[in-house]
Amino acid sequence: MKNEELLNLAKKVREKAFAPYSKFKVGAALLTKSGEVFTGCNVECTSYGLTICAERVALTKAVSEGFTEFAKIAVVADTKEPCSPCGACRQFLHDFGDFDVILSNLENDTKEITIAELLPFGFKDSDLQK
Ligand code: THU
């Protein structure tokens, strides 16, 4: 699937964001290695810290349906620069390997990067065993 198509899916799901507190809507579309797409939007909570980002919604949807191998993720928000994932989401994505990340905004300014570039020296499951 082309980056543009994945970005369009991220843009579309962004409209479903539940963001009554920040009013900042984010959309993500995650492509599996076998070609399925899982989308996600941010879901905020009255207890603000419980908010879940669009990227983690897309990822947990995929994992809960049995998909753990990913080719790329697209992320879109109404930002000046292409929207960049928060630290928590970087680690969450990093746990599922290195893949492409396409960041964009509503003006279609786009940046292509990888998980490893977004989170160099991230925590690894092999660090759990000495
Ligand atoms: N947010 C995301 O969904 N993804 C990001 O990469 C950055 C932040 C959400 C969380 C919160 O609902 C709103 O954006 C403002 O921080």
mmCIF file of N, CA, C and O in Angstrom, residues 2-94:
data_model
loop_
_atom_site.group_PDB
_atom_site.id
_atom_site.type_symbol
_atom_site.label_atom_id
_atom_site.label_comp_id
_atom_site.label_asym_id
_atom_site.label_seq_id
_atom_site.Cartn_x
_atom_site.Cartn_y
_atom_site.Cartn_z
ATOM 1 N N LYS A 2 0.465 2.240 -0.794
ATOM 2 C CA LYS A 2 1.246 3.480 -0.895
ATOM 3 C C LYS A 2 1.098 4.328 0.375
ATOM 4 O O LYS A 2 0.033 4.308 1.015
ATOM 5 N N ASN A 3 2.144 5.088 0.673
ATOM 6 C CA ASN A 3 2.100 5.962 1.855
ATOM 7 C C ASN A 3 0.883 6.889 1.818
ATOM 8 O O ASN A 3 0.252 7.136 2.844
ATOM 9 N N GLU A 4 0.580 7.387 0.629
ATOM 10 C CA GLU A 4 -0.528 8.337 0.477
ATOM 11 C C GLU A 4 -1.866 7.715 0.905
ATOM 12 O O GLU A 4 -2.671 8.347 1.586
ATOM 13 N N GLU A 5 -2.057 6.449 0.526
ATOM 14 C CA GLU A 5 -3.311 5.753 0.900
ATOM 15 C C GLU A 5 -3.389 5.561 2.407
ATOM 16 O O GLU A 5 -4.452 5.753 3.013
ATOM 17 N N LEU A 6 -2.260 5.181 3.000
ATOM 18 C CA LEU A 6 -2.235 4.962 4.449
ATOM 19 C C LEU A 6 -2.481 6.290 5.182
ATOM 20 O O LEU A 6 -3.220 6.334 6.170
ATOM 21 N N LEU A 7 -1.896 7.364 4.651
ATOM 22 C CA LEU A 7 -2.109 8.685 5.256
ATOM 23 C C LEU A 7 -3.575 9.103 5.156
ATOM 24 O O LEU A 7 -4.129 9.698 6.090
ATOM 25 N N ASN A 8 -4.209 8.774 4.046
ATOM 26 C CA ASN A 8 -5.632 9.119 3.893
ATOM 27 C C ASN A 8 -6.491 8.389 4.906
ATOM 28 O O ASN A 8 -7.444 8.959 5.449
ATOM 29 N N LEU A 9 -6.141 7.128 5.197
ATOM 30 C CA LEU A 9 -6.884 6.370 6.216
ATOM 31 C C LEU A 9 -6.663 6.986 7.603
ATOM 32 O O LEU A 9 -7.594 7.057 8.414
ATOM 33 N N ALA A 10 -5.437 7.436 7.846
ATOM 34 C CA ALA A 10 -5.135 8.087 9.140
ATOM 35 C C ALA A 10 -5.922 9.393 9.263
ATOM 36 O O ALA A 10 -6.458 9.715 10.335
ATOM 37 N N LYS A 11 -5.995 10.124 8.168
ATOM 38 C CA LYS A 11 -6.758 11.391 8.166
ATOM 39 C C LYS A 11 -8.231 11.147 8.450
ATOM 40 O O LYS A 11 -8.881 11.882 9.184
ATOM 41 N N LYS A 12 -8.747 10.078 7.851
ATOM 42 C CA LYS A 12 -10.167 9.770 7.997
ATOM 43 C C LYS A 12 -10.499 9.370 9.440
ATOM 44 O O LYS A 12 -11.465 9.878 10.028
ATOM 45 N N VAL A 13 -9.680 8.507 10.016
ATOM 46 C CA VAL A 13 -9.969 8.054 11.388
ATOM 47 C C VAL A 13 -9.725 9.180 12.391
ATOM 48 O O VAL A 13 -10.325 9.200 13.475
ATOM 49 N N ARG A 14 -8.859 10.118 12.042
ATOM 50 C CA ARG A 14 -8.603 11.281 12.919
ATOM 51 C C ARG A 14 -9.903 11.990 13.275
ATOM 52 O O ARG A 14 -10.057 12.508 14.388
ATOM 53 N N GLU A 15 -10.835 11.998 12.347
ATOM 54 C CA GLU A 15 -12.121 12.668 12.587
ATOM 55 C C GLU A 15 -12.898 12.011 13.726
ATOM 56 O O GLU A 15 -13.779 12.621 14.318
ATOM 57 N N LYS A 16 -12.583 10.774 14.030
ATOM 58 C CA LYS A 16 -13.285 10.051 15.099
ATOM 59 C C LYS A 16 -12.650 10.283 16.471
ATOM 60 O O LYS A 16 -13.134 9.749 17.478
ATOM 61 N N ALA A 17 -11.571 11.053 16.508
ATOM 62 C CA ALA A 17 -10.870 11.269 17.781
ATOM 63 C C ALA A 17 -11.836 11.761 18.853
ATOM 64 O O ALA A 17 -12.734 12.572 18.578
ATOM 65 N N PHE A 18 -11.651 11.230 20.054
ATOM 66 C CA PHE A 18 -12.431 11.694 21.202
ATOM 67 C C PHE A 18 -11.477 12.583 22.008
ATOM 68 O O PHE A 18 -10.671 12.089 22.801
ATOM 69 N N ALA A 19 -11.514 13.880 21.706
ATOM 70 C CA ALA A 19 -10.542 14.798 22.305
ATOM 71 C C ALA A 19 -11.235 16.056 22.837
ATOM 72 O O ALA A 19 -10.911 17.178 22.435
ATOM 73 N N PRO A 20 -12.224 15.878 23.757
ATOM 74 C CA PRO A 20 -12.965 17.046 24.247
ATOM 75 C C PRO A 20 -12.112 17.968 25.122
ATOM 76 O O PRO A 20 -12.473 19.135 25.300
ATOM 77 N N TYR A 21 -10.985 17.468 25.643
ATOM 78 C CA TYR A 21 -10.176 18.271 26.564
ATOM 79 C C TYR A 21 -9.101 19.038 25.816
ATOM 80 O O TYR A 21 -9.015 20.255 25.920
ATOM 81 N N SER A 22 -8.309 18.339 25.035
ATOM 82 C CA SER A 22 -7.240 19.037 24.300
ATOM 83 C C SER A 22 -7.739 19.628 22.989
ATOM 84 O O SER A 22 -7.127 20.537 22.453
ATOM 85 N N LYS A 23 -8.799 19.077 22.446
ATOM 86 C CA LYS A 23 -9.301 19.431 21.101
ATOM 87 C C LYS A 23 -8.283 19.099 20.013
ATOM 88 O O LYS A 23 -8.375 19.577 18.884
ATOM 89 N N PHE A 24 -7.279 18.331 20.362
ATOM 90 C CA PHE A 24 -6.216 17.979 19.412
ATOM 91 C C PHE A 24 -6.468 16.567 18.905
ATOM 92 O O PHE A 24 -6.345 15.586 19.645
ATOM 93 N N LYS A 25 -6.848 16.485 17.640
ATOM 94 C CA LYS A 25 -7.209 15.182 17.069
ATOM 95 C C LYS A 25 -6.032 14.565 16.338
ATOM 96 O O LYS A 25 -5.356 15.242 15.558
ATOM 97 N N VAL A 26 -5.845 13.266 16.583
ATOM 98 C CA VAL A 26 -4.754 12.532 15.918
ATOM 99 C C VAL A 26 -5.328 11.263 15.294
ATOM 100 O O VAL A 26 -6.216 10.615 15.871
ATOM 101 N N GLY A 27 -4.821 10.921 14.125
ATOM 102 C CA GLY A 27 -5.220 9.676 13.469
ATOM 103 C C GLY A 27 -3.985 8.858 13.122
ATOM 104 O O GLY A 27 -2.937 9.414 12.783
ATOM 105 N N ALA A 28 -4.110 7.548 13.224
ATOM 106 C CA ALA A 28 -2.996 6.660 12.862
ATOM 107 C C ALA A 28 -3.537 5.500 12.039
ATOM 108 O O ALA A 28 -4.667 5.045 12.254
ATOM 109 N N ALA A 29 -2.741 5.034 11.096
ATOM 110 C CA ALA A 29 -3.107 3.850 10.305
ATOM 111 C C ALA A 29 -1.868 2.964 10.220
ATOM 112 O O ALA A 29 -0.795 3.402 9.783
ATOM 113 N N LEU A 30 -2.037 1.735 10.684
ATOM 114 C CA LEU A 30 -0.928 0.787 10.812
ATOM 115 C C LEU A 30 -1.103 -0.330 9.793
ATOM 116 O O LEU A 30 -2.137 -1.005 9.774
ATOM 117 N N LEU A 31 -0.096 -0.516 8.959
ATOM 118 C CA LEU A 31 -0.137 -1.565 7.925
ATOM 119 C C LEU A 31 0.651 -2.779 8.403
ATOM 120 O O LEU A 31 1.826 -2.654 8.782
ATOM 121 N N THR A 32 0.016 -3.955 8.390
ATOM 122 C CA THR A 32 0.727 -5.177 8.786
ATOM 123 C C THR A 32 1.556 -5.679 7.603
ATOM 124 O O THR A 32 1.332 -5.287 6.452
ATOM 125 N N LYS A 33 2.499 -6.572 7.908
ATOM 126 C CA LYS A 33 3.337 -7.142 6.835
ATOM 127 C C LYS A 33 2.488 -7.943 5.864
ATOM 128 O O LYS A 33 2.831 -8.092 4.701
ATOM 129 N N SER A 34 1.334 -8.467 6.349
ATOM 130 C CA SER A 34 0.483 -9.255 5.447
ATOM 131 C C SER A 34 -0.597 -8.407 4.762
ATOM 132 O O SER A 34 -1.449 -8.960 4.062
ATOM 133 N N GLY A 35 -0.560 -7.092 4.950
ATOM 134 C CA GLY A 35 -1.414 -6.200 4.153
ATOM 135 C C GLY A 35 -2.682 -5.685 4.810
ATOM 136 O O GLY A 35 -3.422 -4.919 4.183
ATOM 137 N N GLU A 36 -2.953 -6.081 6.064
ATOM 138 C CA GLU A 36 -4.146 -5.545 6.757
ATOM 139 C C GLU A 36 -3.829 -4.148 7.299
ATOM 140 O O GLU A 36 -2.683 -3.842 7.617
ATOM 141 N N VAL A 37 -4.870 -3.336 7.430
ATOM 142 C CA VAL A 37 -4.686 -2.006 8.024
ATOM 143 C C VAL A 37 -5.536 -1.894 9.275
ATOM 144 O O VAL A 37 -6.720 -2.252 9.268
ATOM 145 N N PHE A 38 -4.925 -1.402 10.352
ATOM 146 C CA PHE A 38 -5.652 -1.107 11.587
ATOM 147 C C PHE A 38 -5.505 0.383 11.858
ATOM 148 O O PHE A 38 -4.391 0.904 11.843
ATOM 149 N N THR A 39 -6.634 1.041 12.071
ATOM 150 C CA THR A 39 -6.593 2.482 12.304
ATOM 151 C C THR A 39 -6.854 2.783 13.774
ATOM 152 O O THR A 39 -7.397 1.952 14.511
ATOM 153 N N GLY A 40 -6.479 3.983 14.190
ATOM 154 C CA GLY A 40 -6.735 4.394 15.572
ATOM 155 C C GLY A 40 -6.775 5.906 15.688
ATOM 156 O O GLY A 40 -6.151 6.623 14.891
ATOM 157 N N CYS A 41 -7.545 6.377 16.660
ATOM 158 C CA CYS A 41 -7.574 7.808 16.971
ATOM 159 C C CYS A 41 -7.296 7.962 18.463
ATOM 160 O O CYS A 41 -7.398 6.982 19.209
ATOM 161 N N ASN A 42 -6.952 9.165 18.892
ATOM 162 C CA ASN A 42 -6.740 9.355 20.326
ATOM 163 C C ASN A 42 -8.078 9.360 21.056
ATOM 164 O O ASN A 42 -9.099 9.828 20.537
ATOM 165 N N VAL A 43 -8.051 8.778 22.255
ATOM 166 C CA VAL A 43 -9.247 8.685 23.094
ATOM 167 C C VAL A 43 -8.893 9.278 24.452
ATOM 168 O O VAL A 43 -8.067 8.704 25.184
ATOM 169 N N GLU A 44 -9.450 10.443 24.735
ATOM 170 C CA GLU A 44 -9.129 11.123 25.994
ATOM 171 C C GLU A 44 -10.074 10.686 27.110
ATOM 172 O O GLU A 44 -11.102 10.052 26.860
ATOM 173 N N CYS A 45 -9.683 11.025 28.333
ATOM 174 C CA CYS A 45 -10.414 10.584 29.523
ATOM 175 C C CYS A 45 -10.552 11.762 30.493
ATOM 176 O O CYS A 45 -9.663 12.629 30.548
ATOM 177 N N THR A 46 -11.644 11.757 31.252
ATOM 178 C CA THR A 46 -11.841 12.815 32.268
ATOM 179 C C THR A 46 -10.656 12.852 33.230
ATOM 180 O O THR A 46 -10.271 13.923 33.700
ATOM 181 N N SER A 47 -10.095 11.684 33.501
ATOM 182 C CA SER A 47 -8.853 11.619 34.264
ATOM 183 C C SER A 47 -7.746 11.678 33.212
ATOM 184 O O SER A 47 -7.364 10.668 32.612
ATOM 185 N N TYR A 48 -7.285 12.881 32.917
ATOM 186 C CA TYR A 48 -6.523 13.165 31.693
ATOM 187 C C TYR A 48 -5.376 12.198 31.403
ATOM 188 O O TYR A 48 -5.117 11.842 30.265
ATOM 189 N N GLY A 49 -4.701 11.774 32.480
ATOM 190 C CA GLY A 49 -3.521 10.916 32.300
ATOM 191 C C GLY A 49 -3.843 9.544 31.726
ATOM 192 O O GLY A 49 -2.938 8.824 31.300
ATOM 193 N N LEU A 50 -5.108 9.180 31.727
ATOM 194 C CA LEU A 50 -5.500 7.868 31.183
ATOM 195 C C LEU A 50 -5.702 7.903 29.669
ATOM 196 O O LEU A 50 -5.959 6.873 29.045
ATOM 197 N N THR A 51 -5.588 9.075 29.115
ATOM 198 C CA THR A 51 -5.730 9.232 27.652
ATOM 199 C C THR A 51 -4.838 8.256 26.897
ATOM 200 O O THR A 51 -3.704 8.001 27.303
ATOM 201 N N ILE A 52 -5.374 7.731 25.810
ATOM 202 C CA ILE A 52 -4.545 6.855 24.966
ATOM 203 C C ILE A 52 -4.379 7.492 23.586
ATOM 204 O O ILE A 52 -5.339 8.011 23.005
ATOM 205 N N CYS A 53 -3.159 7.479 23.111
ATOM 206 C CA CYS A 53 -2.821 8.108 21.824
ATOM 207 C C CYS A 53 -3.311 7.246 20.654
ATOM 208 O O CYS A 53 -3.469 6.024 20.772
ATOM 209 N N ALA A 54 -3.457 7.909 19.518
ATOM 210 C CA ALA A 54 -3.909 7.252 18.283
ATOM 211 C C ALA A 54 -3.021 6.060 17.907
ATOM 212 O O ALA A 54 -3.523 5.003 17.495
ATOM 213 N N GLU A 55 -1.719 6.235 18.051
ATOM 214 C CA GLU A 55 -0.777 5.184 17.645
ATOM 215 C C GLU A 55 -0.996 3.913 18.459
ATOM 216 O O GLU A 55 -0.965 2.798 17.944
ATOM 217 N N ARG A 56 -1.186 4.093 19.788
ATOM 218 C CA ARG A 56 -1.367 2.917 20.646
ATOM 219 C C ARG A 56 -2.731 2.286 20.442
ATOM 220 O O ARG A 56 -2.886 1.074 20.607
ATOM 221 N N VAL A 57 -3.729 3.058 20.075
ATOM 222 C CA VAL A 57 -5.041 2.470 19.768
ATOM 223 C C VAL A 57 -4.900 1.579 18.531
ATOM 224 O O VAL A 57 -5.349 0.426 18.523
ATOM 225 N N ALA A 58 -4.249 2.087 17.496
ATOM 226 C CA ALA A 58 -4.063 1.286 16.262
ATOM 227 C C ALA A 58 -3.272 0.011 16.569
ATOM 228 O O ALA A 58 -3.643 -1.085 16.119
ATOM 229 N N LEU A 59 -2.213 0.159 17.337
ATOM 230 C CA LEU A 59 -1.363 -0.992 17.638
ATOM 231 C C LEU A 59 -2.094 -2.038 18.484
ATOM 232 O O LEU A 59 -2.022 -3.243 18.199
ATOM 233 N N THR A 60 -2.824 -1.603 19.493
ATOM 234 C CA THR A 60 -3.517 -2.578 20.352
ATOM 235 C C THR A 60 -4.661 -3.245 19.591
ATOM 236 O O THR A 60 -4.947 -4.426 19.823
ATOM 237 N N LYS A 61 -5.281 -2.514 18.677
ATOM 238 C CA LYS A 61 -6.313 -3.147 17.843
ATOM 239 C C LYS A 61 -5.698 -4.271 17.014
ATOM 240 O O LYS A 61 -6.243 -5.371 16.909
ATOM 241 N N ALA A 62 -4.545 -3.986 16.419
ATOM 242 C CA ALA A 62 -3.882 -4.995 15.574
ATOM 243 C C ALA A 62 -3.470 -6.210 16.404
ATOM 244 O O ALA A 62 -3.758 -7.353 16.032
ATOM 245 N N VAL A 63 -2.828 -5.953 17.529
ATOM 246 C CA VAL A 63 -2.327 -7.062 18.352
ATOM 247 C C VAL A 63 -3.490 -7.901 18.864
ATOM 248 O O VAL A 63 -3.434 -9.136 18.862
ATOM 249 N N SER A 64 -4.574 -7.252 19.249
ATOM 250 C CA SER A 64 -5.720 -8.003 19.793
ATOM 251 C C SER A 64 -6.431 -8.814 18.722
ATOM 252 O O SER A 64 -7.223 -9.707 19.023
ATOM 253 N N GLU A 65 -6.130 -8.515 17.450
ATOM 254 C CA GLU A 65 -6.678 -9.328 16.358
ATOM 255 C C GLU A 65 -5.649 -10.341 15.852
ATOM 256 O O GLU A 65 -5.856 -10.991 14.827
ATOM 257 N N GLY A 66 -4.500 -10.419 16.543
ATOM 258 C CA GLY A 66 -3.517 -11.448 16.210
ATOM 259 C C GLY A 66 -2.402 -11.009 15.276
ATOM 260 O O GLY A 66 -1.650 -11.847 14.782
ATOM 261 N N PHE A 67 -2.275 -9.704 15.026
ATOM 262 C CA PHE A 67 -1.235 -9.214 14.106
ATOM 263 C C PHE A 67 -0.124 -8.516 14.891
ATOM 264 O O PHE A 67 -0.402 -7.577 15.648
ATOM 265 N N THR A 68 1.100 -8.980 14.697
ATOM 266 C CA THR A 68 2.218 -8.409 15.465
ATOM 267 C C THR A 68 3.409 -8.028 14.584
ATOM 268 O O THR A 68 4.455 -7.645 15.096
ATOM 269 N N GLU A 69 3.243 -8.166 13.253
ATOM 270 C CA GLU A 69 4.349 -7.824 12.353
ATOM 271 C C GLU A 69 3.905 -6.688 11.455
ATOM 272 O O GLU A 69 2.905 -6.822 10.730
ATOM 273 N N PHE A 70 4.662 -5.600 11.493
ATOM 274 C CA PHE A 70 4.203 -4.391 10.820
ATOM 275 C C PHE A 70 5.164 -3.877 9.764
ATOM 276 O O PHE A 70 6.382 -4.006 9.895
ATOM 277 N N ALA A 71 4.586 -3.267 8.734
ATOM 278 C CA ALA A 71 5.386 -2.713 7.638
ATOM 279 C C ALA A 71 5.559 -1.209 7.811
ATOM 280 O O ALA A 71 6.645 -0.661 7.607
ATOM 281 N N LYS A 72 4.459 -0.527 8.173
ATOM 282 C CA LYS A 72 4.570 0.928 8.384
ATOM 283 C C LYS A 72 3.357 1.470 9.118
ATOM 284 O O LYS A 72 2.292 0.845 9.147
ATOM 285 N N ILE A 73 3.546 2.658 9.693
ATOM 286 C CA ILE A 73 2.439 3.355 10.357
ATOM 287 C C ILE A 73 2.423 4.801 9.873
ATOM 288 O O ILE A 73 3.490 5.415 9.704
ATOM 289 N N ALA A 74 1.225 5.308 9.622
ATOM 290 C CA ALA A 74 1.061 6.711 9.243
ATOM 291 C C ALA A 74 0.371 7.433 10.388
ATOM 292 O O ALA A 74 -0.541 6.886 11.019
ATOM 293 N N VAL A 75 0.811 8.647 10.668
ATOM 294 C CA VAL A 75 0.252 9.442 11.771
ATOM 295 C C VAL A 75 -0.046 10.854 11.244
ATOM 296 O O VAL A 75 0.806 11.470 10.592
ATOM 297 N N VAL A 76 -1.260 11.339 11.528
ATOM 298 C CA VAL A 76 -1.656 12.672 11.035
ATOM 299 C C VAL A 76 -2.305 13.487 12.143
ATOM 300 O O VAL A 76 -3.127 12.980 12.906
ATOM 301 N N ALA A 77 -1.924 14.763 12.224
ATOM 302 C CA ALA A 77 -2.597 15.706 13.128
ATOM 303 C C ALA A 77 -2.518 17.091 12.483
ATOM 304 O O ALA A 77 -1.810 17.279 11.486
ATOM 305 N N ASP A 78 -3.237 18.033 13.081
ATOM 306 C CA ASP A 78 -3.228 19.395 12.548
ATOM 307 C C ASP A 78 -2.094 20.178 13.203
ATOM 308 O O ASP A 78 -2.317 21.015 14.083
ATOM 309 N N THR A 79 -0.881 19.873 12.774
ATOM 310 C CA THR A 79 0.320 20.488 13.349
ATOM 311 C C THR A 79 1.064 21.282 12.278
ATOM 312 O O THR A 79 0.857 21.077 11.085
ATOM 313 N N LYS A 80 1.968 22.157 12.729
ATOM 314 C CA LYS A 80 2.743 22.953 11.776
ATOM 315 C C LYS A 80 3.743 22.046 11.041
ATOM 316 O O LYS A 80 3.824 22.040 9.818
ATOM 317 N N GLU A 81 4.485 21.289 11.833
ATOM 318 C CA GLU A 81 5.409 20.288 11.288
ATOM 319 C C GLU A 81 4.662 18.950 11.278
ATOM 320 O O GLU A 81 3.710 18.781 12.028
ATOM 321 N N PRO A 82 5.108 17.972 10.480
ATOM 322 C CA PRO A 82 4.473 16.647 10.557
ATOM 323 C C PRO A 82 4.436 16.159 12.004
ATOM 324 O O PRO A 82 5.424 16.295 12.725
ATOM 325 N N CYS A 83 3.272 15.625 12.417
ATOM 326 C CA CYS A 83 3.066 15.248 13.821
ATOM 327 C C CYS A 83 3.996 14.106 14.246
ATOM 328 O O CYS A 83 4.045 13.065 13.603
ATOM 329 N N SER A 84 4.690 14.281 15.349
ATOM 330 C CA SER A 84 5.669 13.291 15.802
ATOM 331 C C SER A 84 5.178 12.559 17.051
ATOM 332 O O SER A 84 4.722 13.193 17.999
ATOM 333 N N PRO A 85 5.241 11.229 17.068
ATOM 334 C CA PRO A 85 4.703 10.452 18.198
ATOM 335 C C PRO A 85 5.379 10.761 19.532
ATOM 336 O O PRO A 85 6.575 11.047 19.584
ATOM 337 N N CYS A 86 4.611 10.648 20.608
ATOM 338 C CA CYS A 86 5.137 10.910 21.951
ATOM 339 C C CYS A 86 6.087 9.780 22.361
ATOM 340 O O CYS A 86 6.129 8.708 21.730
ATOM 341 N N GLY A 87 6.796 9.993 23.427
ATOM 342 C CA GLY A 87 7.783 9.015 23.895
ATOM 343 C C GLY A 87 7.166 7.664 24.231
ATOM 344 O O GLY A 87 7.740 6.614 23.924
ATOM 345 N N ALA A 88 6.002 7.685 24.881
ATOM 346 C CA ALA A 88 5.351 6.423 25.263
ATOM 347 C C ALA A 88 5.016 5.603 24.017
ATOM 348 O O ALA A 88 5.255 4.389 23.971
ATOM 349 N N CYS A 89 4.484 6.264 23.010
ATOM 350 C CA CYS A 89 4.127 5.543 21.771
ATOM 351 C C CYS A 89 5.368 5.029 21.055
ATOM 352 O O CYS A 89 5.351 3.952 20.459
ATOM 353 N N ARG A 90 6.442 5.795 21.112
ATOM 354 C CA ARG A 90 7.695 5.330 20.480
ATOM 355 C C ARG A 90 8.135 4.003 21.081
ATOM 356 O O ARG A 90 8.498 3.073 20.371
ATOM 357 N N GLN A 91 8.101 3.922 22.419
ATOM 358 C CA GLN A 91 8.509 2.669 23.065
ATOM 359 C C GLN A 91 7.536 1.550 22.728
ATOM 360 O O GLN A 91 7.931 0.411 22.463
ATOM 361 N N PHE A 92 6.274 1.854 22.723
ATOM 362 C CA PHE A 92 5.230 0.861 22.437
ATOM 363 C C PHE A 92 5.431 0.268 21.034
ATOM 364 O O PHE A 92 5.374 -0.948 20.833
ATOM 365 N N LEU A 93 5.692 1.138 20.071
ATOM 366 C CA LEU A 93 5.914 0.694 18.685
ATOM 367 C C LEU A 93 7.224 -0.085 18.584
ATOM 368 O O LEU A 93 7.304 -1.116 17.903
ATOM 369 N N HIS A 94 8.240 0.411 19.258
ATOM 370 C CA HIS A 94 9.583 -0.180 19.246
ATOM 371 C C HIS A 94 9.552 -1.642 19.708
ATOM 372 O O HIS A 94 10.343 -2.471 19.243
#
